[in-house]
Coordinates of C-alpha atoms and ligand atoms in Angstrom, one line a residue:
Chain A
M1 CA 16.1 -31.7 29.0
T2 CA 15.5 -29.5 26.0
T3 CA 15.6 -25.7 26.6
T4 CA 13.7 -23.8 24.0
L5 CA 14.0 -20.0 23.5
V6 CA 10.9 -18.5 22.0
V7 CA 11.2 -15.1 20.3
L8 CA 8.0 -13.1 20.8
G9 CA 6.6 -10.5 18.4
G10 CA 5.4 -7.9 20.9
T11 CA 5.9 -6.5 24.3
Q12 CA 2.3 -6.1 25.7
R13 CA 0.3 -9.2 25.0
L14 CA 0.7 -12.6 23.4
R15 CA -0.5 -12.9 19.8
R16 CA -1.8 -16.1 18.5
A17 CA 1.5 -16.9 16.8
D18 CA 3.4 -16.3 20.0
R19 CA 1.1 -18.7 21.9
E20 CA 1.6 -21.3 19.3
L21 CA 5.4 -21.1 19.8
L22 CA 5.0 -21.3 23.6
V23 CA 2.8 -24.4 23.3
L24 CA 5.3 -26.0 21.0
A25 CA 8.2 -25.2 23.3
G26 CA 6.3 -26.3 26.4
G27 CA 5.9 -29.8 24.8
L28 CA 9.7 -30.1 24.4
G29 CA 10.9 -29.1 27.9
G30 CA 11.9 -25.8 29.5
T31 CA 10.9 -22.5 27.9
H32 CA 12.7 -19.1 27.9
A33 CA 11.3 -16.1 26.1
V34 CA 12.8 -13.1 24.3
V35 CA 10.8 -9.9 24.4
P36 CA 12.0 -7.1 22.1
G37 CA 11.4 -4.3 24.6
A38 CA 10.1 -3.6 28.1
P39 CA 7.4 -6.2 28.8
G40 CA 4.0 -5.2 30.1
Q41 CA 2.4 -6.9 33.1
E42 CA -0.3 -8.7 31.0
L43 CA 2.5 -10.3 28.9
L44 CA 4.4 -11.4 32.0
D45 CA 1.3 -12.9 33.5
A46 CA 0.6 -14.8 30.3
L47 CA 4.2 -16.0 30.1
A48 CA 4.0 -17.2 33.7
A49 CA 0.8 -19.1 32.9
H50 CA 2.8 -20.8 30.1
G51 CA 5.5 -21.9 32.6
T52 CA 8.2 -19.7 31.1
A53 CA 11.4 -20.0 33.2
A54 CA 12.9 -16.6 32.2
V55 CA 12.2 -13.6 30.1
H56 CA 15.1 -12.0 28.2
V57 CA 14.8 -8.3 27.5
P58 CA 17.1 -5.6 26.3
A59 CA 18.6 -3.3 29.0
G60 CA 18.2 -0.2 26.9
E61 CA 15.6 1.4 24.8
P62 CA 15.0 -0.4 21.5
D63 CA 16.5 1.6 18.6
D64 CA 15.6 2.2 15.0
R65 CA 18.0 -0.4 13.4
L66 CA 16.4 -3.1 11.2
T67 CA 16.9 -6.7 12.3
T68 CA 20.2 -6.4 14.2
P69 CA 18.9 -5.4 17.7
L70 CA 16.6 -8.4 17.8
T71 CA 19.4 -10.6 16.4
A72 CA 21.8 -9.4 19.1
L73 CA 19.3 -9.8 21.9
T74 CA 18.3 -13.3 20.8
E75 CA 21.9 -14.3 20.4
A76 CA 22.7 -13.1 24.0
A77 CA 19.6 -14.9 25.4
A78 CA 20.4 -18.1 23.5
R79 CA 23.9 -18.2 25.0
A80 CA 22.7 -17.2 28.5
C81 CA 20.2 -20.1 28.7
A82 CA 22.2 -22.5 26.5
A83 CA 19.2 -23.0 24.2
D84 CA 18.9 -26.2 22.2
A85 CA 16.3 -24.6 20.0
V86 CA 15.2 -21.1 19.1
L87 CA 11.7 -20.6 17.7
L88 CA 10.4 -17.6 15.8
S89 CA 7.1 -17.1 14.0
A90 CA 7.6 -17.4 10.2
T91 CA 7.5 -13.8 9.0
P92 CA 9.9 -12.1 6.5
E93 CA 11.5 -10.1 9.4
A94 CA 11.9 -13.2 11.5
T95 CA 13.5 -15.0 8.6
D96 CA 16.2 -12.3 8.4
V97 CA 16.8 -12.6 12.2
A98 CA 16.9 -16.4 12.0
A99 CA 19.4 -16.2 9.1
R100 CA 21.8 -13.9 10.9
L101 CA 21.4 -15.7 14.2
G102 CA 22.2 -19.0 12.5
V103 CA 25.6 -17.7 11.5
R104 CA 26.3 -16.3 15.0
L105 CA 25.3 -19.4 16.8
E106 CA 26.7 -21.8 14.2
A107 CA 23.2 -23.2 14.2
G108 CA 21.2 -25.2 11.6
V109 CA 18.3 -23.0 10.5
V110 CA 15.0 -24.5 9.2
T111 CA 12.3 -22.2 7.9
D112 CA 8.6 -22.6 7.6
V113 CA 8.3 -25.5 10.0
V114 CA 4.9 -27.1 10.5
A115 CA 5.8 -29.7 13.2
L116 CA 8.7 -30.3 15.6
D117 CA 9.2 -33.5 17.6
A118 CA 11.0 -34.3 20.8
Q119 CA 14.3 -35.1 18.9
L120 CA 14.0 -31.6 17.4
T121 CA 13.3 -33.1 14.0
A122 CA 11.4 -30.5 12.0
T123 CA 8.7 -31.1 9.3
K124 CA 8.2 -28.6 6.6
Q125 CA 6.7 -28.3 3.2
V126 CA 9.0 -27.6 0.2
L127 CA 8.7 -27.1 -3.5
A128 CA 5.6 -25.0 -3.3
G129 CA 3.9 -27.4 -0.9
G130 CA 4.4 -30.3 -3.3
W131 CA 6.7 -32.2 -0.9
T132 CA 7.1 -32.7 2.8
T133 CA 10.5 -33.1 4.3
R134 CA 11.9 -33.9 7.7
C135 CA 15.1 -32.2 8.7
R136 CA 17.2 -31.3 11.7
A137 CA 20.3 -29.4 12.8
R138 CA 23.5 -31.4 12.5
G139 CA 24.6 -31.1 16.1
G140 CA 24.4 -27.8 17.9
V141 CA 21.5 -25.5 18.0
L142 CA 18.3 -25.5 15.9
V143 CA 16.9 -22.2 14.8
A144 CA 13.4 -22.6 13.4
T145 CA 10.7 -20.3 12.0
V146 CA 7.3 -21.8 12.5
R147 CA 4.3 -21.3 10.2
P148 CA 1.3 -19.8 11.8
H149 CA -1.5 -22.3 12.6
A150 CA 1.0 -25.2 12.6
V151 CA 0.3 -25.7 16.3
E152 CA -3.2 -26.5 17.8
L153 CA -3.9 -24.2 20.8
P154 CA -5.5 -25.9 23.8
D155 CA -9.0 -24.7 24.5
P156 CA -9.5 -22.5 26.5
A157 CA -6.0 -21.1 26.0
P158 CA -3.9 -20.3 27.9
P159 CA -4.4 -21.9 31.3
A160 CA -5.6 -19.0 33.4
G161 CA -5.6 -18.8 37.2
E162 CA -2.6 -19.2 39.5
P163 CA 0.6 -18.7 37.6
A164 CA 3.2 -21.5 38.1
G165 CA 5.7 -18.9 39.3
R166 CA 7.0 -15.6 38.0
P167 CA 9.5 -15.9 35.2
A168 CA 12.9 -14.4 36.1
L169 CA 13.6 -11.2 34.2
R170 CA 17.1 -11.1 32.5
R171 CA 18.3 -7.8 31.1
H172 CA 20.9 -7.9 28.4
E173 CA 23.3 -5.1 27.8
L174 CA 23.8 -5.1 24.0
T175 CA 26.9 -3.7 22.4
D176 CA 26.2 -4.9 18.9
G177 CA 28.0 -2.6 16.4
A178 CA 27.3 -4.5 13.2
P179 CA 26.5 -2.1 10.3
A180 CA 22.8 -1.9 9.9
A181 CA 20.0 -0.3 8.0
R182 CA 18.0 2.3 10.0
I183 CA 14.3 2.9 9.9
V184 CA 13.6 6.5 9.0
G185 CA 9.9 6.3 8.4
R186 CA 6.9 4.1 9.1
D187 CA 3.6 4.0 7.2
P188 CA 1.0 1.8 8.9
L189 CA -1.2 -0.1 6.6
P190 CA -4.9 0.9 6.7
P191 CA -6.8 -1.4 9.0
T192 CA -9.2 -3.8 7.2
G193 CA -11.3 -4.8 10.2
R194 CA -10.9 -8.4 9.1
P195 CA -8.5 -11.2 10.2
S196 CA -5.2 -11.4 8.3
P197 CA -5.2 -14.1 5.6
A198 CA -2.2 -15.8 7.3
E199 CA -4.3 -16.4 10.5
A200 CA -7.8 -16.9 9.3
R201 CA -9.8 -20.1 9.2
V202 CA -11.4 -19.1 6.0
V203 CA -9.9 -17.0 3.1
V204 CA -11.9 -15.5 0.3
A205 CA -9.5 -14.5 -2.4
G206 CA -10.0 -12.5 -5.6
G207 CA -8.1 -12.1 -8.8
R208 CA -8.2 -10.2 -12.1
G209 CA -11.7 -11.6 -12.6
T210 CA -13.1 -9.3 -9.9
G211 CA -12.5 -6.4 -12.3
G212 CA -11.5 -4.4 -9.2
D213 CA -14.8 -4.8 -7.3
F214 CA -14.2 -6.9 -4.2
G215 CA -17.7 -6.1 -3.0
P216 CA -19.1 -9.6 -3.8
L217 CA -16.2 -11.2 -2.0
E218 CA -16.6 -9.0 1.1
E219 CA -20.3 -9.9 1.3
L220 CA -19.4 -13.6 1.4
A221 CA -16.4 -13.0 3.8
D222 CA -18.8 -11.2 6.2
V223 CA -21.0 -14.3 6.5
L224 CA -18.0 -16.6 6.8
G225 CA -15.9 -14.4 9.1
A226 CA -13.2 -14.7 6.5
A227 CA -10.1 -12.9 5.5
I228 CA -9.8 -11.4 2.1
G229 CA -6.9 -12.5 0.0
A230 CA -5.8 -11.7 -3.6
S231 CA -3.8 -12.9 -6.6
R232 CA -0.8 -10.9 -7.7
A233 CA -2.8 -9.7 -10.7
A234 CA -5.3 -8.0 -8.4
V235 CA -2.4 -6.5 -6.3
D236 CA -0.5 -5.3 -9.4
A237 CA -3.7 -3.6 -10.6
G238 CA -3.7 -1.7 -7.4
W239 CA -7.2 -3.0 -6.4
I240 CA -5.9 -4.3 -3.0
G241 CA -2.8 -3.9 -0.9
P242 CA 0.1 -6.3 -1.3
E243 CA -0.3 -7.6 2.2
A244 CA -3.3 -9.5 0.8
Q245 CA -1.3 -11.4 -1.8
I246 CA -1.4 -15.2 -1.6
G247 CA 1.2 -17.2 -3.5
Q248 CA 4.9 -17.7 -4.1
T249 CA 5.9 -14.2 -3.4
G250 CA 3.0 -13.4 -1.1
L251 CA 1.6 -15.3 1.8
T252 CA 1.3 -19.0 2.2
V253 CA -2.0 -19.9 3.8
S254 CA -3.4 -23.2 5.0
P255 CA -6.9 -22.4 6.0
Q256 CA -9.8 -24.8 6.5
L257 CA -11.5 -23.2 3.5
Y258 CA -10.1 -21.2 0.5
V259 CA -12.6 -19.6 -1.8
S260 CA -10.9 -18.7 -5.0
C261 CA -12.8 -16.1 -7.0
G262 CA -11.9 -14.9 -10.5
I263 CA -8.4 -16.4 -10.2
S264 CA -7.0 -18.6 -12.9
G265 CA -4.9 -20.7 -10.6
A266 CA -1.4 -20.1 -12.0
L267 CA 1.4 -22.2 -10.5
Q268 CA 2.7 -19.2 -8.4
Q269 CA -0.8 -18.6 -6.9
R270 CA -1.3 -22.3 -6.1
A271 CA 2.1 -22.3 -4.3
G272 CA 0.4 -20.2 -1.6
M273 CA -2.9 -22.0 -1.1
Q274 CA -2.7 -25.6 -2.1
T275 CA -2.4 -26.9 1.5
A276 CA -5.8 -25.5 2.3
K277 CA -8.1 -28.2 3.6
V278 CA -11.0 -27.4 1.2
V279 CA -10.8 -25.3 -2.0
V280 CA -13.8 -23.8 -3.6
A281 CA -13.4 -22.0 -6.9
V282 CA -15.7 -19.6 -8.8
N283 CA -14.5 -18.8 -12.3
K284 CA -16.2 -18.0 -15.6
D285 CA -13.7 -20.1 -17.6
P286 CA -14.3 -23.9 -17.4
Q287 CA -10.7 -24.4 -18.6
A288 CA -9.2 -22.4 -15.7
P289 CA -6.4 -24.5 -14.0
V290 CA -7.9 -23.7 -10.6
F291 CA -10.6 -26.3 -11.3
E292 CA -7.9 -29.0 -11.4
I293 CA -7.5 -28.6 -7.6
A294 CA -10.8 -27.4 -6.4
D295 CA -13.0 -29.6 -4.2
L296 CA -16.0 -27.7 -5.6
G297 CA -15.8 -25.7 -8.8
V298 CA -18.5 -23.4 -9.9
V299 CA -18.3 -22.3 -13.5
G300 CA -20.0 -18.9 -13.4
D301 CA -19.8 -15.2 -12.8
L302 CA -18.5 -14.3 -9.4
R303 CA -20.7 -11.2 -9.4
T304 CA -23.9 -13.3 -9.3
V305 CA -22.6 -16.5 -7.6
L306 CA -21.0 -15.0 -4.5
P307 CA -23.9 -12.7 -3.5
Q308 CA -26.3 -15.5 -4.0
A309 CA -24.2 -17.8 -1.8
A310 CA -23.9 -15.1 0.9
A311 CA -27.7 -14.5 0.8
H312 CA -28.5 -18.2 1.1
L313 CA -26.2 -18.6 4.1
R314 CA -27.7 -15.6 5.8
R315 CA -31.2 -16.9 5.2
L316 CA -30.3 -20.3 6.6
R317 CA -28.7 -18.7 9.6
S318 CA -31.7 -16.5 10.6
Chain B
M1 CA 30.0 12.8 -7.8
N2 CA 29.7 9.6 -9.9
R3 CA 31.9 7.1 -8.2
P4 CA 32.1 3.9 -10.3
L5 CA 30.0 1.2 -8.5
T6 CA 30.7 -2.5 -8.2
I7 CA 27.5 -4.5 -7.7
V8 CA 27.5 -8.3 -7.2
V9 CA 24.3 -10.2 -7.9
P10 CA 24.3 -13.8 -6.7
V11 CA 22.0 -15.8 -8.9
K12 CA 20.9 -19.4 -8.8
H13 CA 20.2 -22.0 -11.5
V14 CA 17.0 -23.8 -10.5
P15 CA 14.7 -26.5 -11.8
D16 CA 11.8 -24.9 -13.8
A17 CA 8.8 -24.9 -11.4
A18 CA 6.6 -25.5 -14.4
Q19 CA 8.1 -29.0 -14.7
E20 CA 7.7 -31.8 -12.2
R21 CA 10.2 -31.4 -9.4
V22 CA 11.4 -34.5 -7.5
L23 CA 13.4 -35.1 -4.4
A24 CA 15.2 -38.5 -4.4
G25 CA 18.2 -40.3 -3.0
D26 CA 19.6 -40.7 0.5
P27 CA 19.8 -38.0 1.8
P28 CA 17.0 -36.7 -0.4
R29 CA 18.1 -34.1 -2.9
L30 CA 16.4 -32.1 -5.6
Q31 CA 16.9 -33.8 -8.9
R32 CA 18.5 -31.1 -11.1
G33 CA 18.1 -31.6 -14.8
T34 CA 17.7 -28.7 -17.1
G35 CA 17.1 -25.5 -15.3
I36 CA 16.5 -21.8 -15.5
L37 CA 17.8 -18.6 -13.9
C38 CA 15.7 -18.3 -10.7
E39 CA 12.9 -15.9 -11.7
L40 CA 13.2 -14.0 -8.4
D41 CA 16.9 -13.3 -9.1
E42 CA 15.9 -11.4 -12.3
Y43 CA 14.5 -8.7 -10.1
A44 CA 17.9 -8.3 -8.3
L45 CA 19.7 -8.1 -11.6
E46 CA 17.1 -5.6 -12.9
A47 CA 17.6 -3.4 -9.8
A48 CA 21.4 -3.5 -10.2
L49 CA 21.2 -2.6 -13.9
Q50 CA 18.8 0.3 -13.3
L51 CA 21.0 1.7 -10.5
V52 CA 24.1 1.7 -12.8
E53 CA 22.3 2.8 -15.9
A54 CA 21.0 5.8 -14.1
R55 CA 24.6 6.7 -13.6
G56 CA 26.0 6.2 -17.0
G57 CA 26.3 2.4 -17.0
T58 CA 29.4 0.5 -18.1
A59 CA 30.8 3.5 -20.0
A60 CA 31.0 5.4 -16.7
G61 CA 33.0 2.5 -15.2
H62 CA 30.2 0.8 -13.2
R63 CA 30.3 -3.0 -13.0
V64 CA 27.5 -5.5 -12.4
L65 CA 28.8 -9.0 -11.7
A66 CA 26.7 -12.1 -11.7
L67 CA 27.9 -14.8 -9.2
T68 CA 26.7 -18.4 -9.0
M69 CA 27.6 -21.5 -7.2
G70 CA 26.4 -24.8 -8.8
P71 CA 27.3 -27.7 -11.1
A72 CA 28.3 -27.2 -14.7
P73 CA 24.8 -26.5 -16.1
A74 CA 24.6 -23.5 -13.7
A75 CA 26.7 -21.7 -16.4
D76 CA 23.4 -21.3 -18.2
A77 CA 22.1 -19.1 -15.5
L78 CA 25.2 -16.9 -15.8
K79 CA 24.8 -16.8 -19.6
R80 CA 21.3 -15.5 -19.1
A81 CA 22.5 -12.9 -16.6
L82 CA 25.1 -11.7 -19.0
Q83 CA 22.5 -11.5 -21.8
L84 CA 20.3 -9.4 -19.5
G85 CA 23.2 -7.0 -19.0
A86 CA 25.7 -8.1 -16.3
D87 CA 29.3 -7.2 -17.3
A88 CA 31.0 -10.3 -16.1
A89 CA 30.3 -13.5 -14.3
V90 CA 31.8 -15.7 -11.6
H91 CA 31.1 -19.5 -11.4
V92 CA 32.0 -21.4 -8.2
L93 CA 32.2 -24.9 -9.6
D94 CA 33.3 -27.9 -7.4
D95 CA 31.8 -31.3 -6.9
A96 CA 32.4 -30.9 -3.1
L97 CA 29.7 -28.1 -3.1
A98 CA 26.8 -30.5 -3.8
G99 CA 24.2 -30.6 -1.0
S100 CA 25.2 -27.3 0.6
D101 CA 22.6 -25.8 2.8
A102 CA 22.1 -22.1 3.4
W103 CA 25.0 -22.0 5.9
A104 CA 27.5 -23.6 3.5
T105 CA 26.2 -21.6 0.5
A106 CA 26.5 -18.3 2.3
L107 CA 30.1 -19.3 3.3
V108 CA 31.1 -19.9 -0.3
L109 CA 29.3 -16.9 -1.7
A110 CA 30.9 -14.6 0.9
A111 CA 34.3 -15.9 0.0
A112 CA 33.5 -15.4 -3.7
V113 CA 32.4 -11.8 -3.1
R114 CA 35.7 -11.1 -1.3
R115 CA 37.7 -12.7 -4.0
T116 CA 35.8 -10.8 -6.6
A117 CA 36.6 -7.5 -4.9
E118 CA 40.3 -8.5 -5.0
E119 CA 40.3 -9.4 -8.7
E120 CA 38.4 -6.3 -9.6
G121 CA 40.8 -4.2 -7.6
R122 CA 38.0 -2.3 -5.9
P123 CA 35.6 -3.0 -3.1
V124 CA 32.1 -4.3 -3.7
D125 CA 29.5 -1.5 -3.0
L126 CA 26.4 -3.5 -3.1
V127 CA 25.3 -7.1 -3.1
L128 CA 21.8 -7.5 -4.6
T129 CA 19.9 -10.7 -4.2
G130 CA 16.4 -12.0 -4.9
M131 CA 14.0 -12.6 -2.0
A132 CA 14.3 -16.4 -2.2
S133 CA 15.3 -19.1 -4.5
T134 CA 12.3 -20.9 -6.1
D135 CA 13.7 -24.3 -5.2
G136 CA 15.0 -24.0 -1.6
E137 CA 12.6 -21.2 -0.8
T138 CA 14.3 -20.5 2.6
S139 CA 15.2 -16.8 2.1
L140 CA 18.1 -17.4 4.4
V141 CA 21.1 -16.8 2.1
P142 CA 20.8 -13.0 1.9
G143 CA 20.8 -12.6 5.7
Q144 CA 23.6 -15.1 6.2
L145 CA 25.7 -13.5 3.4
A146 CA 25.2 -10.0 5.0
E147 CA 26.2 -11.4 8.4
R148 CA 29.4 -13.1 7.0
L149 CA 30.4 -10.0 5.0
G150 CA 29.6 -7.6 7.8
L151 CA 27.2 -5.6 5.7
A152 CA 24.2 -3.6 6.5
H153 CA 21.2 -5.6 5.3
V154 CA 17.7 -4.8 4.0
G155 CA 15.6 -7.9 3.4
F156 CA 12.4 -8.1 1.3
A157 CA 12.8 -4.6 -0.2
T158 CA 10.1 -3.4 -2.5
A159 CA 11.9 -0.3 -3.7
L160 CA 15.5 0.8 -3.8
S161 CA 17.5 3.9 -4.7
L162 CA 20.9 5.5 -4.0
D163 CA 21.8 8.9 -2.9
D164 CA 23.7 11.2 -5.3
D165 CA 27.2 10.4 -4.1
A166 CA 26.4 6.6 -3.7
A167 CA 27.3 6.8 0.0
A168 CA 23.9 5.4 1.2
L169 CA 20.8 3.7 -0.1
T170 CA 17.1 4.2 0.7
A171 CA 14.8 1.2 0.5
V172 CA 11.2 0.3 1.4
H173 CA 10.7 -2.8 3.5
A174 CA 7.1 -4.0 3.8
T175 CA 5.9 -5.9 6.9
A176 CA 2.5 -7.4 7.5
T177 CA 1.4 -4.3 9.3
E178 CA 3.4 -1.4 8.0
S179 CA 5.6 -0.1 5.3
L180 CA 9.1 0.9 6.6
R181 CA 11.4 3.4 4.9
V182 CA 15.0 2.5 5.7
E183 CA 18.4 3.9 5.0
A184 CA 21.8 2.1 5.0
P185 CA 25.3 3.2 4.4
L186 CA 27.1 1.5 1.5
P187 CA 28.5 -1.1 1.3
A188 CA 25.3 -3.0 1.9
L189 CA 23.2 -6.1 0.9
V190 CA 19.7 -5.7 -0.3
A191 CA 17.3 -8.6 -1.1
V192 CA 14.5 -7.4 -3.4
T193 CA 11.0 -8.7 -4.0
D194 CA 9.1 -9.0 -7.2
R195 CA 7.5 -5.7 -6.5
S196 CA 10.8 -3.8 -6.9
S197 CA 10.8 -3.6 -10.7
T198 CA 9.8 -5.4 -13.9
P199 CA 12.7 -7.5 -15.3
R200 CA 13.7 -6.8 -18.9
Y201 CA 14.0 -9.2 -21.8
P202 CA 17.4 -9.4 -23.4
S203 CA 17.7 -7.8 -26.9
F204 CA 19.3 -9.6 -29.8
K205 CA 22.3 -7.3 -29.5
A206 CA 22.6 -8.1 -25.9
I207 CA 22.5 -11.8 -26.6
L208 CA 25.4 -11.4 -29.0
A209 CA 27.4 -9.2 -26.8
A210 CA 27.0 -11.7 -23.9
K211 CA 29.2 -14.2 -25.8
K212 CA 32.2 -11.9 -25.4
K213 CA 31.8 -11.3 -21.7
P214 CA 34.3 -12.9 -19.3
V215 CA 33.3 -15.8 -16.9
R216 CA 35.7 -16.6 -14.1
T217 CA 35.5 -20.2 -12.7
W218 CA 36.8 -20.9 -9.2
S219 CA 36.9 -24.1 -7.1
A220 CA 36.3 -24.2 -3.3
A221 CA 40.1 -24.4 -2.8
D222 CA 40.5 -21.2 -5.0
L223 CA 38.4 -19.5 -2.3
G224 CA 40.5 -20.9 0.5
L225 CA 37.8 -23.4 1.6
G226 CA 38.4 -27.0 2.4
P227 CA 36.0 -29.8 1.3
E228 CA 34.9 -30.4 5.0
Q229 CA 33.5 -26.8 5.1
V230 CA 31.1 -27.1 2.2
G231 CA 28.6 -29.5 0.7
T232 CA 26.7 -32.0 2.8
V233 CA 29.5 -32.3 5.4
G234 CA 29.9 -28.6 5.8
S235 CA 26.1 -28.0 6.2
R236 CA 24.4 -27.3 9.5
T237 CA 21.2 -29.0 8.6
E238 CA 20.4 -32.4 7.2
V239 CA 17.4 -33.8 5.4
L240 CA 16.2 -37.1 6.9
G241 CA 13.3 -37.8 4.6
A242 CA 11.1 -36.5 1.9
E243 CA 7.7 -37.5 0.7
A244 CA 5.6 -36.2 -2.2
R245 CA 2.3 -34.7 -1.0
P246 CA -0.5 -36.4 -2.9
P247 CA -1.5 -33.9 -5.6
R248 CA -4.8 -32.1 -5.1
T249 CA -7.3 -33.7 -7.4
A250 CA -10.3 -32.1 -9.0
G251 CA -13.5 -32.5 -7.1
R252 CA -17.0 -31.7 -8.5
V253 CA -17.4 -29.0 -11.1
I254 CA -20.9 -27.5 -11.6
H255 CA -22.1 -24.9 -14.1
D256 CA -24.0 -22.0 -12.7
D257 CA -27.5 -22.4 -14.0
G258 CA -28.9 -19.6 -11.9
E259 CA -28.5 -21.5 -8.6
G260 CA -24.7 -21.8 -8.5
G261 CA -24.5 -19.7 -5.4
I262 CA -27.0 -21.8 -3.6
R263 CA -25.1 -25.0 -4.5
L264 CA -21.9 -23.3 -3.2
A265 CA -23.6 -22.5 0.1
E266 CA -25.0 -26.0 0.4
F267 CA -21.6 -27.5 -0.2
L268 CA -20.1 -25.4 2.6
L269 CA -22.9 -26.5 5.0
A270 CA -22.5 -30.2 4.0
E271 CA -18.7 -29.9 4.7
R272 CA -19.4 -28.2 8.0
L273 CA -17.4 -25.2 6.9
V274 CA -20.0 -22.6 8.2
Ligands
FAD401 C1 8.2 -14.4 -10.0 C2 6.7 -14.5 -10.0 C3 6.0 -14.5 -8.8 C4 4.6 -14.6 -8.7 N1 4.0 -14.6 -7.5 C5 2.7 -14.7 -7.4 C6 2.0 -14.8 -6.2 O1 2.6 -14.8 -5.1 N2 0.6 -14.8 -6.2 C7 -0.1 -14.8 -7.3 O2 -1.3 -14.9 -7.3 N3 0.5 -14.8 -8.5 C8 1.9 -14.7 -8.6 N4 2.5 -14.6 -9.8 C9 1.6 -14.3 -11.0 C10 0.9 -15.6 -11.5 O3 1.8 -16.2 -12.4 C11 -0.4 -15.1 -12.3 O4 0.0 -14.2 -13.2 C12 -1.4 -14.5 -11.4 O5 -1.7 -15.4 -10.3 C13 -2.7 -14.3 -12.2 O6 -3.7 -13.7 -11.4 P1 -5.3 -14.0 -11.7 O7 -5.5 -15.4 -11.6 O8 -6.0 -13.1 -10.8 O9 -5.4 -13.4 -13.1 P2 -5.7 -14.1 -14.5 O10 -4.7 -15.2 -14.8 O11 -5.9 -13.1 -15.5 O12 -7.1 -14.9 -14.2 C14 -8.3 -14.2 -14.0 C15 -9.4 -15.3 -14.0 O13 -10.6 -14.7 -13.7 C16 -11.6 -15.3 -14.4 N5 -12.8 -14.3 -14.5 C17 -12.8 -13.1 -15.2 N6 -14.0 -12.5 -14.9 C18 -14.7 -13.3 -14.1 C19 -16.0 -13.2 -13.4 N7 -16.7 -12.1 -13.6 N8 -16.4 -14.2 -12.6 C20 -15.6 -15.3 -12.4 N9 -14.4 -15.4 -13.0 C21 -13.9 -14.4 -13.8 C22 -11.0 -15.6 -15.8 O14 -11.7 -16.7 -16.4 C23 -9.6 -16.0 -15.3 O15 -9.4 -17.4 -15.1 C24 3.9 -14.6 -9.9 C25 4.5 -14.5 -11.1 C26 5.9 -14.5 -11.2 C27 6.6 -14.5 -12.5

């Protein structure tokens, strides 16, 4: 039987990305979980409901080193449960942990996985989403980072009610002395009150063509319950934070709907959004490359088209 | 104090993403024709050059060394790095390296960094990489290289500076929810993003000067590595199959005649997207 170790992002409750990893692992066999600090009761209950056999936690307080404490904890947990696969949610931090873990466990590491079968063959998109490959670890352990939304969550999720049994708690004494960077300051990003583009079903993204006014996009996003994304040009101009950037060096998103507004559709921008189910583009320039990939293209000014669309949808709804 | 710094910048020669890129063969491999220096590595090179230039540059004894592993045409990426301002280059060139995954690549690059330090007669203070290659796109090599070299590691850095006596670095690492300020003692490895700087263009003078700069070429054996440790056989992952995703095709394009927004809304309704 396959034993899968799932590395969770937090200590208090399951985020959507965590649940996706647990559902994926549950379909493969037995599940163990890594929690980066002292786990809360709500988290333990949720893990029990997911049939988690054991929860691996650090014995001491988490410290301020970047990457290495989680790498050491995950390494210890993977050895303790003889994991066949280690799953992390695909974020930049997790990628760094997966990389270092791969060396320590002599594991094959596959990033940005969108599907994993019973033989631990991973499917992923490569070359800016232009190709799909299947790959696996050559013997030994597989370490995989999994794209958000790659896994369908059962509805209602997770199975509530009688937990299948308490997961065993395993504390690991960590003596990892590897040189490391230390966190000396934290600046939280201002909350947007909207879903993050990586997780949202609908993303409304703006580029240089917004001229810095995201108001029309926000109006439409309100009606659609959408996240706001941006091109690098909009981020570079300082109109919106870098966490909104979609593309080669920003987020890769695969929403049901991507509304591209005042974005030309350069290669590096497309790299982050071309696996969206439906693409709608609003751009003044009929020659904009974004129209080559849009399911619906509206040649027009976003400042009139978007508010009109939002108003029409609101009218139909009421 | 202005201690002479040695900075190694691993760079990759990659197919130009503006051209069609194809995976073919068994196992499937990226077809490598003419290529370019990975755009994201230019940010690492720029960061290295800015750090040493602020301290007197080559004249003050600082060294920026570009390092690549790849077939003969990868020399073009090194040439570009020399034109941009690297002082010397190292090319790990060996047929046995073809098909190396991140594991095997990091193994080779780590050996090459160690050998470079020996040849230079002084330790490497900083390894500076880009955040990803634009072909493999895994972002794994920086972390694996740091792990193998036993270096402190800052990934996805959006800003980087050194303290006065070059004993430690300060960097900014942005996550999805917060911006972290981090410090690390040197020697260290930092992977920078495209937010860290704006890469320069080489001047005519720099292009001429690049021709005189030394390029060392080493085989796997020169680095003490056997053929079974590198390439496809030395890799920890294998590719079983590859398929081109059907390209997105253009759908309907309408011109806003005053009702473009209404058409847009109707489209979303018809597609059951609202
Ligand atoms: C190494 C590297 C990495 C990169 N990574 C990314 C990345 O991750 N993400 C990314 O997006 N880019 C990235 N880029 C940049 C990318 O190449 C483009 O420069 C960028 O996407 C352009 O942004 P834009 O489309 O908003 O701006 P522009 O190309 O200037 O396009 C603006 C568009 O808005 C339209 N417009 C103007 N006014 C209006 C209006 N009132 N109504 C409707 N339309 C209007 C114009 O017709 C035009 O098509 C990267 C580049 C490099 C070199």
